Short mmCIF file of N, CA and C in Angstrom, two decimals:
data_model
loop_
_atom_site.label_atom_id
_atom_site.label_comp_id
_atom_site.label_asym_id
_atom_site.label_seq_id
_atom_site.Cartn_x
_atom_site.Cartn_y
_atom_site.Cartn_z
N MET M 1 110.04 105.37 110.20
CA MET M 1 109.46 105.87 108.95
C MET M 1 108.65 104.74 108.31
N ALA M 2 107.51 105.10 107.76
CA ALA M 2 106.65 104.13 107.10
C ALA M 2 107.34 103.57 105.86
N GLU M 3 107.01 102.34 105.51
CA GLU M 3 107.58 101.70 104.33
C GLU M 3 107.04 102.36 103.06
N VAL M 4 107.95 102.71 102.16
CA VAL M 4 107.60 103.38 100.91
C VAL M 4 107.87 102.42 99.75
N THR M 5 106.86 102.20 98.92
CA THR M 5 107.01 101.39 97.71
C THR M 5 106.56 102.22 96.53
N VAL M 6 107.36 102.19 95.46
CA VAL M 6 107.07 102.95 94.25
C VAL M 6 106.88 101.96 93.11
N TYR M 7 105.73 102.04 92.45
CA TYR M 7 105.44 101.21 91.28
C TYR M 7 105.76 102.04 90.04
N THR M 8 106.61 101.49 89.16
CA THR M 8 107.14 102.24 88.03
C THR M 8 107.13 101.39 86.76
N THR M 9 107.53 102.03 85.66
CA THR M 9 107.95 101.33 84.45
C THR M 9 109.26 101.97 84.00
N SER M 10 109.97 101.28 83.13
CA SER M 10 111.27 101.78 82.65
C SER M 10 111.13 102.99 81.75
N THR M 11 109.97 103.16 81.12
CA THR M 11 109.79 104.22 80.12
C THR M 11 109.04 105.44 80.64
N CYS M 12 108.72 105.47 81.92
CA CYS M 12 107.89 106.53 82.49
C CYS M 12 108.76 107.68 83.00
N PRO M 13 108.69 108.87 82.37
CA PRO M 13 109.51 109.99 82.84
C PRO M 13 109.12 110.47 84.23
N TRP M 14 107.84 110.40 84.59
CA TRP M 14 107.41 110.83 85.92
C TRP M 14 107.92 109.87 86.99
N CYS M 15 108.07 108.60 86.62
CA CYS M 15 108.63 107.62 87.56
C CYS M 15 110.08 107.97 87.88
N LEU M 16 110.84 108.31 86.86
CA LEU M 16 112.24 108.70 87.06
C LEU M 16 112.33 109.94 87.94
N LYS M 17 111.46 110.91 87.68
CA LYS M 17 111.42 112.13 88.48
C LYS M 17 111.10 111.81 89.94
N LEU M 18 110.15 110.91 90.15
CA LEU M 18 109.76 110.51 91.50
C LEU M 18 110.92 109.83 92.22
N LYS M 19 111.58 108.90 91.55
CA LYS M 19 112.72 108.22 92.17
C LYS M 19 113.84 109.20 92.49
N ASP M 20 114.10 110.14 91.60
CA ASP M 20 115.11 111.18 91.87
C ASP M 20 114.73 112.00 93.09
N PHE M 21 113.46 112.38 93.20
CA PHE M 21 112.99 113.14 94.36
C PHE M 21 113.23 112.36 95.65
N LEU M 22 112.82 111.09 95.67
CA LEU M 22 112.97 110.28 96.88
C LEU M 22 114.45 110.14 97.26
N GLN M 23 115.30 109.90 96.27
CA GLN M 23 116.73 109.78 96.54
C GLN M 23 117.31 111.09 97.05
N ASP M 24 116.94 112.20 96.42
CA ASP M 24 117.43 113.51 96.84
C ASP M 24 117.01 113.84 98.27
N GLU M 25 115.81 113.40 98.66
CA GLU M 25 115.30 113.66 100.01
C GLU M 25 115.80 112.64 101.03
N GLY M 26 116.52 111.62 100.57
CA GLY M 26 117.02 110.59 101.48
C GLY M 26 115.93 109.67 102.00
N ILE M 27 114.88 109.50 101.21
CA ILE M 27 113.75 108.65 101.61
C ILE M 27 113.97 107.26 101.02
N PRO M 28 114.18 106.25 101.88
CA PRO M 28 114.37 104.89 101.36
C PRO M 28 113.07 104.36 100.77
N PHE M 29 113.19 103.61 99.67
CA PHE M 29 111.99 103.06 99.03
C PHE M 29 112.33 101.77 98.32
N ASP M 30 111.31 100.95 98.15
CA ASP M 30 111.39 99.76 97.32
C ASP M 30 110.74 100.09 95.99
N GLU M 31 111.35 99.63 94.90
CA GLU M 31 110.79 99.87 93.58
C GLU M 31 110.24 98.57 93.01
N VAL M 32 109.04 98.65 92.44
CA VAL M 32 108.45 97.53 91.72
C VAL M 32 108.24 97.99 90.29
N ASN M 33 109.03 97.44 89.37
CA ASN M 33 108.89 97.79 87.96
C ASN M 33 107.79 96.91 87.37
N VAL M 34 106.61 97.48 87.20
CA VAL M 34 105.45 96.69 86.77
C VAL M 34 105.57 96.24 85.32
N GLY M 35 106.50 96.81 84.57
CA GLY M 35 106.75 96.34 83.22
C GLY M 35 107.51 95.02 83.20
N LEU M 36 108.22 94.73 84.28
CA LEU M 36 109.02 93.51 84.38
C LEU M 36 108.47 92.52 85.40
N ASP M 37 107.64 92.97 86.30
CA ASP M 37 107.16 92.16 87.42
C ASP M 37 105.64 92.03 87.31
N SER M 38 105.17 90.93 86.73
CA SER M 38 103.72 90.78 86.51
C SER M 38 102.96 90.64 87.83
N ALA M 39 103.56 90.01 88.83
CA ALA M 39 102.89 89.91 90.14
C ALA M 39 102.79 91.30 90.77
N GLY M 40 103.84 92.10 90.61
CA GLY M 40 103.81 93.48 91.12
C GLY M 40 102.77 94.32 90.40
N ALA M 41 102.64 94.12 89.09
CA ALA M 41 101.63 94.85 88.31
C ALA M 41 100.23 94.48 88.79
N LYS M 42 100.02 93.19 89.04
CA LYS M 42 98.71 92.74 89.52
C LYS M 42 98.40 93.35 90.89
N ARG M 43 99.41 93.36 91.76
CA ARG M 43 99.23 93.93 93.10
C ARG M 43 98.89 95.42 93.01
N MET M 44 99.57 96.15 92.11
CA MET M 44 99.29 97.58 91.94
C MET M 44 97.85 97.81 91.49
N VAL M 45 97.39 97.01 90.54
CA VAL M 45 96.01 97.15 90.05
C VAL M 45 95.02 96.81 91.17
N GLU M 46 95.32 95.80 91.96
CA GLU M 46 94.44 95.45 93.08
C GLU M 46 94.37 96.58 94.10
N ILE M 47 95.49 97.24 94.34
CA ILE M 47 95.54 98.32 95.32
C ILE M 47 94.84 99.57 94.81
N THR M 48 95.08 99.92 93.53
CA THR M 48 94.63 101.21 93.01
C THR M 48 93.44 101.14 92.07
N GLY M 49 93.20 99.96 91.47
CA GLY M 49 92.14 99.85 90.48
C GLY M 49 92.52 100.45 89.14
N GLN M 50 93.79 100.71 88.93
CA GLN M 50 94.23 101.31 87.66
C GLN M 50 95.60 100.78 87.28
N ARG M 51 96.02 101.10 86.05
CA ARG M 51 97.28 100.60 85.52
C ARG M 51 98.32 101.70 85.29
N SER M 52 98.02 102.95 85.60
CA SER M 52 98.98 104.02 85.31
C SER M 52 100.00 104.16 86.45
N VAL M 53 101.18 104.61 86.08
CA VAL M 53 102.27 104.82 87.02
C VAL M 53 102.75 106.27 86.92
N PRO M 54 103.43 106.77 87.91
CA PRO M 54 103.87 106.10 89.12
C PRO M 54 102.76 106.02 90.18
N VAL M 55 102.90 105.01 91.01
CA VAL M 55 102.07 104.87 92.20
C VAL M 55 103.02 104.71 93.38
N THR M 56 102.74 105.43 94.45
CA THR M 56 103.55 105.33 95.66
C THR M 56 102.65 104.87 96.79
N THR M 57 103.08 103.84 97.52
CA THR M 57 102.38 103.46 98.73
C THR M 57 103.29 103.77 99.91
N ILE M 58 102.69 104.38 100.92
CA ILE M 58 103.39 104.71 102.16
C ILE M 58 102.54 104.13 103.28
N GLY M 59 102.98 102.98 103.80
CA GLY M 59 102.12 102.26 104.72
C GLY M 59 100.85 101.88 103.98
N ASP M 60 99.70 102.31 104.50
CA ASP M 60 98.43 102.00 103.83
C ASP M 60 97.91 103.18 103.00
N GLN M 61 98.71 104.23 102.87
CA GLN M 61 98.33 105.40 102.06
C GLN M 61 98.78 105.19 100.62
N ILE M 62 98.01 105.70 99.66
CA ILE M 62 98.32 105.55 98.24
C ILE M 62 98.37 106.93 97.60
N ILE M 63 99.43 107.16 96.82
CA ILE M 63 99.54 108.38 96.03
C ILE M 63 99.69 107.97 94.57
N ILE M 64 98.81 108.47 93.73
CA ILE M 64 98.85 108.17 92.31
C ILE M 64 99.44 109.38 91.59
N GLY M 65 100.47 109.13 90.78
CA GLY M 65 101.12 110.20 90.05
C GLY M 65 102.31 110.76 90.81
N TYR M 66 102.88 111.81 90.26
CA TYR M 66 104.05 112.47 90.86
C TYR M 66 103.55 113.57 91.78
N ASP M 67 103.67 113.36 93.10
CA ASP M 67 103.15 114.29 94.09
C ASP M 67 104.11 114.39 95.27
N PRO M 68 105.23 115.10 95.09
CA PRO M 68 106.20 115.18 96.17
C PRO M 68 105.65 115.80 97.45
N GLU M 69 104.79 116.79 97.33
CA GLU M 69 104.21 117.41 98.54
C GLU M 69 103.32 116.42 99.28
N GLY M 70 102.56 115.64 98.56
CA GLY M 70 101.72 114.61 99.19
C GLY M 70 102.57 113.59 99.93
N ILE M 71 103.68 113.20 99.33
CA ILE M 71 104.59 112.25 99.97
C ILE M 71 105.16 112.86 101.24
N ARG M 72 105.64 114.09 101.17
CA ARG M 72 106.18 114.76 102.37
C ARG M 72 105.13 114.83 103.48
N GLU M 73 103.92 115.20 103.09
CA GLU M 73 102.83 115.35 104.07
C GLU M 73 102.56 114.03 104.80
N ILE M 74 102.46 112.94 104.04
CA ILE M 74 102.19 111.63 104.66
C ILE M 74 103.35 111.21 105.55
N LEU M 75 104.58 111.37 105.06
CA LEU M 75 105.73 110.96 105.86
C LEU M 75 105.86 111.80 107.12
N ASN M 76 105.61 113.10 107.03
CA ASN M 76 105.68 113.97 108.21
C ASN M 76 104.60 113.60 109.22
N SER M 77 103.41 113.26 108.76
CA SER M 77 102.33 112.91 109.69
C SER M 77 102.56 111.55 110.32
N SER M 78 103.28 110.65 109.63
CA SER M 78 103.53 109.33 110.20
C SER M 78 104.66 109.36 111.22
N GLU M 79 105.48 110.41 111.21
CA GLU M 79 106.57 110.53 112.18
C GLU M 79 106.09 111.08 113.51
N GLY M 80 104.96 111.80 113.49
CA GLY M 80 104.48 112.46 114.69
C GLY M 80 103.95 111.50 115.67
#
């Protein structure tokens, strides 16, 4: 399975929803709280060109916002 990283903040309700989705689906992920991790925040902006969260990276694919179907689609295509 491709490596999944989720960029979040502590106050973002969509971030919480995304993390709940990933946990419910049994999808392992690394979390970078950009509110607490300035290097992580800089990396997220370099990758996406924006500061809004949540952002999910799956390998070299980027999903901006809460998009469970997009995440499933990328993970399913990377398993094939």
